[in-house]
PDB file of C-alpha atoms and ligand atoms in Angstrom:
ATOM      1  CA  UNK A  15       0.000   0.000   0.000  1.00  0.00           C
ATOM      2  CA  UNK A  16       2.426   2.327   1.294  1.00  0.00           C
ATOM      3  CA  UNK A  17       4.579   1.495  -2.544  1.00  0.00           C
ATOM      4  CA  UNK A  18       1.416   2.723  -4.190  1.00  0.00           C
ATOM      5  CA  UNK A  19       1.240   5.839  -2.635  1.00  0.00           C
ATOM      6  CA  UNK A  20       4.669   6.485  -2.938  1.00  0.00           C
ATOM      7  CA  UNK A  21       4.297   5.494  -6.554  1.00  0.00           C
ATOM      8  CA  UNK A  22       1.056   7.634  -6.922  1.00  0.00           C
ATOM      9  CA  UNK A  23       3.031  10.467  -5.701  1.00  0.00           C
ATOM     10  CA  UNK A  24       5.567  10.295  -7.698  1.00  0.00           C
ATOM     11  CA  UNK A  25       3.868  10.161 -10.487  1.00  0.00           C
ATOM     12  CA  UNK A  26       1.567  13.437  -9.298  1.00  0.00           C
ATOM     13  CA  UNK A  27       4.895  15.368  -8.931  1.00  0.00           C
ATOM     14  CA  UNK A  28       6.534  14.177 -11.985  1.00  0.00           C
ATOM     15  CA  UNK A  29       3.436  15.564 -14.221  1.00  0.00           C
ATOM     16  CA  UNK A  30       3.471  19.116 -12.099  1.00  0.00           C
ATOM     17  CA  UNK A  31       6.855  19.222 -13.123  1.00  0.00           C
ATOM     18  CA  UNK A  32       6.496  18.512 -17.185  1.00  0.00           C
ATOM     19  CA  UNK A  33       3.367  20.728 -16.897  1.00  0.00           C
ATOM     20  CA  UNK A  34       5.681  22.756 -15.657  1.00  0.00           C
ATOM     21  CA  UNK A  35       8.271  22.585 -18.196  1.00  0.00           C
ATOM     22  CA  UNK A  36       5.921  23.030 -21.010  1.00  0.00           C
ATOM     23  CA  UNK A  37       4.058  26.156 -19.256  1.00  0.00           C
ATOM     24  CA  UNK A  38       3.256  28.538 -21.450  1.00  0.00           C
ATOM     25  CA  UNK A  39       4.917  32.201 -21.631  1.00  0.00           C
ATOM     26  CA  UNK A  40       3.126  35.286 -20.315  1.00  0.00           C
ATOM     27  CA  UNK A  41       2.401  37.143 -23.559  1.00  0.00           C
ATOM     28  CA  UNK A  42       2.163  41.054 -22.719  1.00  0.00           C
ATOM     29  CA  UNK A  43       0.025  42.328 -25.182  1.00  0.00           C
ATOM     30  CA  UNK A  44      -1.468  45.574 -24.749  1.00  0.00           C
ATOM     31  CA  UNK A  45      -1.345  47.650 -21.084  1.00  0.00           C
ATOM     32  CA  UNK A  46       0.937  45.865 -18.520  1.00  0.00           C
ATOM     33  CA  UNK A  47      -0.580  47.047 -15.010  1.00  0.00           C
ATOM     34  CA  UNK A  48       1.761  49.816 -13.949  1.00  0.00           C
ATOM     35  CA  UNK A  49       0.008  49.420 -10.331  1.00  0.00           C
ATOM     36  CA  UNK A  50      -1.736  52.955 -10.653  1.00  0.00           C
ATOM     37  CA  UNK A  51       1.914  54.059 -10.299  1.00  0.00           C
ATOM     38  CA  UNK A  52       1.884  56.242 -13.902  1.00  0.00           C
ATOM     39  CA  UNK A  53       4.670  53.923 -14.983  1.00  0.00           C
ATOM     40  CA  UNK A  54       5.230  53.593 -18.914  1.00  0.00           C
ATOM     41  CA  UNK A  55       8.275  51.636 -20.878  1.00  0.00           C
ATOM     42  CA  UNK A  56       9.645  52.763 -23.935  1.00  0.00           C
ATOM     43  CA  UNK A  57      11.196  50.295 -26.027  1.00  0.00           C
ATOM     44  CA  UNK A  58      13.695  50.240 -28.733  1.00  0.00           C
ATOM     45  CA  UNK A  59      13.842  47.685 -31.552  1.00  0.00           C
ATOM     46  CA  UNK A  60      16.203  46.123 -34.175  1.00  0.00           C
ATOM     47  CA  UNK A  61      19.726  48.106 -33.210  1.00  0.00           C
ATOM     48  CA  UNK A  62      22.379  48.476 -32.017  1.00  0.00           C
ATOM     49  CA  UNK A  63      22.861  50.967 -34.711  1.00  0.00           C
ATOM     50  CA  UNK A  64      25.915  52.953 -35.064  1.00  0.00           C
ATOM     51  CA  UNK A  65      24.485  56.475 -35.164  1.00  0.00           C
ATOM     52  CA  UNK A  66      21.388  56.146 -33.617  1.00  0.00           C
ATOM     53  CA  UNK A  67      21.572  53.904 -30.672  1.00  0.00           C
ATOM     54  CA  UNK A  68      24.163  56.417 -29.512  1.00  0.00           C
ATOM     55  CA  UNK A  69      22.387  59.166 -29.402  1.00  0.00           C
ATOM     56  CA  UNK A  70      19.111  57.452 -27.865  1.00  0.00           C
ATOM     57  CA  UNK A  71      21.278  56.042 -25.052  1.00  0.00           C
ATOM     58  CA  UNK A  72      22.918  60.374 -24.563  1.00  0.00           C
ATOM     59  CA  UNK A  73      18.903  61.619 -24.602  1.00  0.00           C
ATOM     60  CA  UNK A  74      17.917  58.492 -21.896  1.00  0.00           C
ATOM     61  CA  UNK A  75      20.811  59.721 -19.701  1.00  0.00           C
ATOM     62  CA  UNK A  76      20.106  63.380 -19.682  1.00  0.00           C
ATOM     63  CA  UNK A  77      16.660  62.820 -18.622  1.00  0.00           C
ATOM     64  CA  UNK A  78      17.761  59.971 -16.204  1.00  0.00           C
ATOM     65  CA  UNK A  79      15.312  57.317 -17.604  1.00  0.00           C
ATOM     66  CA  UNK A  80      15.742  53.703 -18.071  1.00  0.00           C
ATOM     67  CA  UNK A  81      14.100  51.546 -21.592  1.00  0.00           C
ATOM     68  CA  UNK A  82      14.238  48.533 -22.971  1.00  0.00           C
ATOM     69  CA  UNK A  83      16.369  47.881 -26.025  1.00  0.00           C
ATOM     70  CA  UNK A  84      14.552  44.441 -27.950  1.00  0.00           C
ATOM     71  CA  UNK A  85      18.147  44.037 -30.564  1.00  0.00           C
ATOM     72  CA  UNK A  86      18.693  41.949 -33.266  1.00  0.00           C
ATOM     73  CA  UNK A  87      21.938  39.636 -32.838  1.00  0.00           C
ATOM     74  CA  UNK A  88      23.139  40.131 -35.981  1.00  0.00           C
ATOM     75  CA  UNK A  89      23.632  43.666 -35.117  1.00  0.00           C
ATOM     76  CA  UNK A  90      24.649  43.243 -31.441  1.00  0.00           C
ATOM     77  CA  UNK A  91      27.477  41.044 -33.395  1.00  0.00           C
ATOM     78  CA  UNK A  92      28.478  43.712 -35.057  1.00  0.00           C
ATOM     79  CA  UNK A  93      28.269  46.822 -32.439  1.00  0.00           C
ATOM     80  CA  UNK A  94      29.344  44.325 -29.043  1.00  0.00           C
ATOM     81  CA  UNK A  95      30.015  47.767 -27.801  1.00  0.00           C
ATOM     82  CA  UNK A  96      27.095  49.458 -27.690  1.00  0.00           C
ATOM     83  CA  UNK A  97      25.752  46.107 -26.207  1.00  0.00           C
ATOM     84  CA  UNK A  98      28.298  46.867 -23.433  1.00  0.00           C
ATOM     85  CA  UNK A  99      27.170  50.757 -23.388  1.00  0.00           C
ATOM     86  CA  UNK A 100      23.238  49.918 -23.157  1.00  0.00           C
ATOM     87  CA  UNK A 101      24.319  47.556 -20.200  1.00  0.00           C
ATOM     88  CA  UNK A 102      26.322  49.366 -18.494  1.00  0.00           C
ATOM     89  CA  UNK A 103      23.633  52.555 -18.727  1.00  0.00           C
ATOM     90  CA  UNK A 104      21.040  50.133 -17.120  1.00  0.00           C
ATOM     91  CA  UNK A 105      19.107  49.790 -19.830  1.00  0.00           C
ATOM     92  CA  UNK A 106      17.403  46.184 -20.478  1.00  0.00           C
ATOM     93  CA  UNK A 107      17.828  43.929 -23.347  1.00  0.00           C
ATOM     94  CA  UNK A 108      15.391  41.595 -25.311  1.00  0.00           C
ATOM     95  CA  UNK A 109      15.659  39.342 -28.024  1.00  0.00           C
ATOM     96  CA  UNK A 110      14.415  40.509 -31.181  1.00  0.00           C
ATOM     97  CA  UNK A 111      15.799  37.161 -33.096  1.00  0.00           C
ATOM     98  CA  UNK A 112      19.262  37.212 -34.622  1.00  0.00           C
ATOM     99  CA  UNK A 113      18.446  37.952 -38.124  1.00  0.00           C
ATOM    100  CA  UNK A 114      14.871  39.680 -38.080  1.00  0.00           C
ATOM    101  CA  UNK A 115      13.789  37.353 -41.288  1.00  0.00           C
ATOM    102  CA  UNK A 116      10.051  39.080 -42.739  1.00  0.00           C
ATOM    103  CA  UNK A 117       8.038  36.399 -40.955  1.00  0.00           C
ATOM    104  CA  UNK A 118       5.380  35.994 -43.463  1.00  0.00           C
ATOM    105  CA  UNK A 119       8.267  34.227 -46.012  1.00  0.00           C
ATOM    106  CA  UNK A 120       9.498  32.029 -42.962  1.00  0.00           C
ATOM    107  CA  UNK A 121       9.403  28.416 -41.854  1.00  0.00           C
ATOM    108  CA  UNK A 122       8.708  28.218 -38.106  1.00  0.00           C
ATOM    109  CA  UNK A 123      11.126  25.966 -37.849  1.00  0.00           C
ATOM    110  CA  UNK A 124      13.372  28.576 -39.397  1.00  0.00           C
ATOM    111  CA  UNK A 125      12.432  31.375 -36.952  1.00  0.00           C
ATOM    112  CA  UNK A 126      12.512  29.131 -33.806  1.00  0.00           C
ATOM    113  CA  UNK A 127      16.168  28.880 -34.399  1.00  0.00           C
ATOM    114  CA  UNK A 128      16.987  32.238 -35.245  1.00  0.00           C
ATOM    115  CA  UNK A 129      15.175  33.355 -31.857  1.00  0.00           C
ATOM    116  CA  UNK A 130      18.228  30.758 -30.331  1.00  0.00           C
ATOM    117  CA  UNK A 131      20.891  32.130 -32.069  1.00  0.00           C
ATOM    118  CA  UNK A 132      19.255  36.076 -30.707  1.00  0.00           C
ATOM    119  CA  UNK A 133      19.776  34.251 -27.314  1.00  0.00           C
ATOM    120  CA  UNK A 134      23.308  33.029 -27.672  1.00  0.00           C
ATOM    121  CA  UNK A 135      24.876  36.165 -29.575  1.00  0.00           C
ATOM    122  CA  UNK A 136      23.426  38.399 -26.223  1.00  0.00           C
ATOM    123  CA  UNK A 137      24.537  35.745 -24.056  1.00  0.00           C
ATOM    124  CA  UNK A 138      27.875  36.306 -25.237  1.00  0.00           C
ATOM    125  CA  UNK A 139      27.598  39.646 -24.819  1.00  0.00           C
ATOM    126  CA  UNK A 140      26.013  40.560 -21.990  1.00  0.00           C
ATOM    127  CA  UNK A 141      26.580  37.291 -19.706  1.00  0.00           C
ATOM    128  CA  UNK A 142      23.118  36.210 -19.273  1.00  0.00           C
ATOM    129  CA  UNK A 143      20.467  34.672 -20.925  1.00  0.00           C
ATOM    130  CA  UNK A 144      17.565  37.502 -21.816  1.00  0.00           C
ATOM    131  CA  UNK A 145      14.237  36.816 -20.464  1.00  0.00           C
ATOM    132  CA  UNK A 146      11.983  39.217 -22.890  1.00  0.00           C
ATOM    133  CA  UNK A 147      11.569  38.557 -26.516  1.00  0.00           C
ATOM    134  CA  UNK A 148       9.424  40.728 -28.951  1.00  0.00           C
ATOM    135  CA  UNK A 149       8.592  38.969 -32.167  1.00  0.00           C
ATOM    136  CA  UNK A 150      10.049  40.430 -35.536  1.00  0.00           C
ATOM    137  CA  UNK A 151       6.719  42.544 -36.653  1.00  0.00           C
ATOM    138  CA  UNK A 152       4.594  40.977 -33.474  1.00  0.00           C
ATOM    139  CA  UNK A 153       3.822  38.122 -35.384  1.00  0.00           C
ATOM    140  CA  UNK A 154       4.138  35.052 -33.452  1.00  0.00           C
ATOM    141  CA  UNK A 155       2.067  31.333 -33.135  1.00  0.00           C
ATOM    142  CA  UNK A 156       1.888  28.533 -30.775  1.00  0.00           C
ATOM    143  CA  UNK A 157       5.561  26.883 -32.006  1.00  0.00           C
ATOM    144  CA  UNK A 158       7.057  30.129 -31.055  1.00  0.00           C
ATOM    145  CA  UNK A 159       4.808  30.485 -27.435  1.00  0.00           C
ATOM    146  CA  UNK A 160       5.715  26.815 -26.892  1.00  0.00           C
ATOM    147  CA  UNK A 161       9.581  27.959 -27.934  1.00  0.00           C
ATOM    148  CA  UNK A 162       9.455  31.062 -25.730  1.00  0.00           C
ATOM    149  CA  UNK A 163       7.486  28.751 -22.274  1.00  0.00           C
ATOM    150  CA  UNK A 164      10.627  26.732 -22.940  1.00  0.00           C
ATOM    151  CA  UNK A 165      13.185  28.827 -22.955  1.00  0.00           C
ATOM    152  CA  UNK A 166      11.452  31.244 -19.944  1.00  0.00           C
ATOM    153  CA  UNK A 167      10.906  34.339 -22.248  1.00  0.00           C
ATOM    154  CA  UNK A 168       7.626  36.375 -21.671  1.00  0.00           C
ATOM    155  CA  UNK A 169       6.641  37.623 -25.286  1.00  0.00           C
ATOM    156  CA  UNK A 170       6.375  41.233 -25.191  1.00  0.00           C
ATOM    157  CA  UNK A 171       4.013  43.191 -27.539  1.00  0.00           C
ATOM    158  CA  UNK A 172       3.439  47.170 -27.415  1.00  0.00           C
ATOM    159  CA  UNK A 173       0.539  49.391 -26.609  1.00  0.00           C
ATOM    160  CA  UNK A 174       1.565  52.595 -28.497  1.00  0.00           C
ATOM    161  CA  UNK A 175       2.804  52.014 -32.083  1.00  0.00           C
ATOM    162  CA  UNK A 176       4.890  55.409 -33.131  1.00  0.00           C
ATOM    163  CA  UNK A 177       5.370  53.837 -36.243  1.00  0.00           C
ATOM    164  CA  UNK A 178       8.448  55.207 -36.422  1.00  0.00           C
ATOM    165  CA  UNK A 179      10.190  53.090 -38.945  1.00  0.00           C
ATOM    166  CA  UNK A 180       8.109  54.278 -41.713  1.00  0.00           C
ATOM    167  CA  UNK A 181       9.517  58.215 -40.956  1.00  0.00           C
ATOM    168  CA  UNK A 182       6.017  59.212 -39.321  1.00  0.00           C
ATOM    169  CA  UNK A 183       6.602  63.442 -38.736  1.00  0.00           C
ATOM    170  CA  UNK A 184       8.101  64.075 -35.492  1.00  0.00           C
ATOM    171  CA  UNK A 185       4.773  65.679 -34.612  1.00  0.00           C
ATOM    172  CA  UNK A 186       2.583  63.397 -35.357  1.00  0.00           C
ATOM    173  CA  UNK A 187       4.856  60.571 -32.819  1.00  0.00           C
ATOM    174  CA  UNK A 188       4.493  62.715 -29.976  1.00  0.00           C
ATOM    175  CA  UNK A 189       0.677  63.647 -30.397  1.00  0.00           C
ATOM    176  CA  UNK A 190      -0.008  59.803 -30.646  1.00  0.00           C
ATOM    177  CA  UNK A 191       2.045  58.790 -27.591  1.00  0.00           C
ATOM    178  CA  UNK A 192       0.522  61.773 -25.921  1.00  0.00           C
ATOM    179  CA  UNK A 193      -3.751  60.512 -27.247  1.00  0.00           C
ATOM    180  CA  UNK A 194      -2.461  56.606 -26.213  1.00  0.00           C
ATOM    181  CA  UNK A 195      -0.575  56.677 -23.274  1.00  0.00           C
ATOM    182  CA  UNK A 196      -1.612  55.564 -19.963  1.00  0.00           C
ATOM    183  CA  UNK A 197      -0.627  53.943 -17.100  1.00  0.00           C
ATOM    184  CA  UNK A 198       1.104  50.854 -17.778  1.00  0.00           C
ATOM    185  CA  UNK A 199       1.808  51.364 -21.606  1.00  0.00           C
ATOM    186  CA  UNK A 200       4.267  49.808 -23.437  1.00  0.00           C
ATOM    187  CA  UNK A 201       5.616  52.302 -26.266  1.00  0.00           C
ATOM    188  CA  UNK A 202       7.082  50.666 -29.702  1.00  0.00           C
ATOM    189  CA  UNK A 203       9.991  52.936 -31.012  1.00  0.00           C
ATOM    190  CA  UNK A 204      13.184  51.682 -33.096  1.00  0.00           C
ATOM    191  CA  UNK A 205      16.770  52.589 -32.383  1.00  0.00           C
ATOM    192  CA  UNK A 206      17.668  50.792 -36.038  1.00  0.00           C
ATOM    193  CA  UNK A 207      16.392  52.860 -38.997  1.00  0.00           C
ATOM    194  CA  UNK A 208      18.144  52.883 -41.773  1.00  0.00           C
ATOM    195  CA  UNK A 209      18.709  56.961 -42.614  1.00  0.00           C
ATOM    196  CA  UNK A 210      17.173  59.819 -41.155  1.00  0.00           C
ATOM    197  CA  UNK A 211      15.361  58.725 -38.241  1.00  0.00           C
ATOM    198  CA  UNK A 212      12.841  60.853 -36.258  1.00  0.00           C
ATOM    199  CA  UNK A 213      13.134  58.969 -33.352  1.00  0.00           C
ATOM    200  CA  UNK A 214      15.787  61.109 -30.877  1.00  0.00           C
ATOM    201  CA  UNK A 215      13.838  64.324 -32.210  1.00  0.00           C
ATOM    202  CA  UNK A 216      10.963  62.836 -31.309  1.00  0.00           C
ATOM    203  CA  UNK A 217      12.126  61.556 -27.909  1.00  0.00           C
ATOM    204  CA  UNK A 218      13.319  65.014 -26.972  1.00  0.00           C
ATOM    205  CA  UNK A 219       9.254  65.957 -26.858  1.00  0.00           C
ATOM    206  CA  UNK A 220       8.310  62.671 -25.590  1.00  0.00           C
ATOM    207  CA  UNK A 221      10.231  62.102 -22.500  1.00  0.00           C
ATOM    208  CA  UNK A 222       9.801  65.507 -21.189  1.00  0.00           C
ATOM    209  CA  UNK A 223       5.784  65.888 -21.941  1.00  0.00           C
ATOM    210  CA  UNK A 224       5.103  62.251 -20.027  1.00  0.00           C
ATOM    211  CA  UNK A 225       7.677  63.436 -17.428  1.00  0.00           C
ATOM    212  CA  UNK A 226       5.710  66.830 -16.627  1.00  0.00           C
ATOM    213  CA  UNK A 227       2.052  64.248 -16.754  1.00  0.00           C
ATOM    214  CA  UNK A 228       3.894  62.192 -13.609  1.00  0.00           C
ATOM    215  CA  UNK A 229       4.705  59.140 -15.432  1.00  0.00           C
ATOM    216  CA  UNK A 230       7.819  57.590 -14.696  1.00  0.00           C
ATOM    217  CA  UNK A 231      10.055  55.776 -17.454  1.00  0.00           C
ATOM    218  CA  UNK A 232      10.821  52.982 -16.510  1.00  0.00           C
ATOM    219  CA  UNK A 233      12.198  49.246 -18.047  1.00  0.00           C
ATOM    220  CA  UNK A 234      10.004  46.721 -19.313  1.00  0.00           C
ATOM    221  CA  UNK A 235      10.547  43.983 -16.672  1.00  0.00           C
ATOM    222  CA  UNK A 236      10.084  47.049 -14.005  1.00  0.00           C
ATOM    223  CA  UNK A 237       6.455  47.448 -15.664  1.00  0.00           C
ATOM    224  CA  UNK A 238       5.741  43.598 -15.163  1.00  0.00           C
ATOM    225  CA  UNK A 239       6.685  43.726 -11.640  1.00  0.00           C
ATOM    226  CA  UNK A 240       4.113  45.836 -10.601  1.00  0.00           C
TER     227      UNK A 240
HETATM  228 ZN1  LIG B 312      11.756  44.713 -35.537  1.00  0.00          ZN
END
């Protein structure tokens, strides 16, 4: 009797613990709950880039906020330095896959190792394993949640697209963040664009105007901790 239980047991813990193993990820996709603390996390995709991740990382110092930097490993391979810069500023870093393939023309299989290869190139550089992954245009399916449950990522989406990437007027960026924001938001911007970028114009206007509303800038695992 007593071998039965013991036996029943061990099978009980033995399928909490592949449950556990095949748990899926926390997907953030819209409003993380900033606690009613007016806490918002801008986020920077697809650098390090040469020129611009620079000059994002000067404008985040002089107004003494922290963001989260989702980079491609293909570029962190090429700019380890600016890995080391965005570190050692206290900035956060999330996988954005190592070569940022156009989804829609990929195998899964195809993406689910390039989102590996994103982890090893920032392991490298950084010396641990990142935790946050944002899908190449937010596309993503259940391979890729299974992938990311596996691995211990929590997929992270965006609330407030600036859009950016497709050289939206620096005026029109800031009155969208200003309509959409609210406690909690996650804000999409890109440090990687490939000439003329709006994005540290448009930061200059950004930071301060959610600064004077009382929200506080702040990384995205900060946000989820709340
Ligand atoms: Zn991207």
């Amino acid at each position: 009797m007593r071998r039965l239980i013991a036996a029943l047991l061990a099978a009980f813990l033995l399928s909490i613990l592949s449950l556990q193993a095949t748990a899926a990820p926390q997907v953030v996709y819209r409003y993380a709950s900033g606690g009613g603390k007016r806490l918002v996390a801008l986020t920077f995709d697809d650098g390090p880039h040469p020129k611009y991740t620079p000059q994002i990382l000067d404008i985040l110092a002089e107004y003494g906020v922290k963001a989260t930097f989702f980079m491609v490993g293909s570029n962190a391979d090429y700019h380890p330095e600016l890995v080391s810069r965005v570190l050692a500023e206290g900035h956060e870093i999330g996988n954005h896959t190592y070569h940022h393939y156009h989804t829609a023309n990929m195998q899964t299989d195809e993406l689910l190792s390039d989102i590996l290869a994103c982890s090893e190139a920032l392991s490298r550089h950084t010396g641990s394993k990142p935790t946050l992954f944002r899908p190449p245009e937010g596309v993503f399916n259940e391979e890729i949640k299974a992938l990311c449950g596996k691995e211990g990522y929590t997929i992270v989406m965006w609330s407030v697209d600036t859009r950016d990437w497709a050289h939206t007027p620096i005026s029109a960026i800031v009155s969208g963040v200003r309509a959409n924001v609210k406690d909690g938001a996650i804000i999409l911007m890109h440090d990687f664009i490939g000439k003329n970028s709006p994005t540290p114009a448009a930061l200059r206007q950004i930071i301060p105007m959610l600064q004077e509303s009382g929200y506080e800038l702040v990384t995205v695992s900060r946000l989820l901790a709340e």
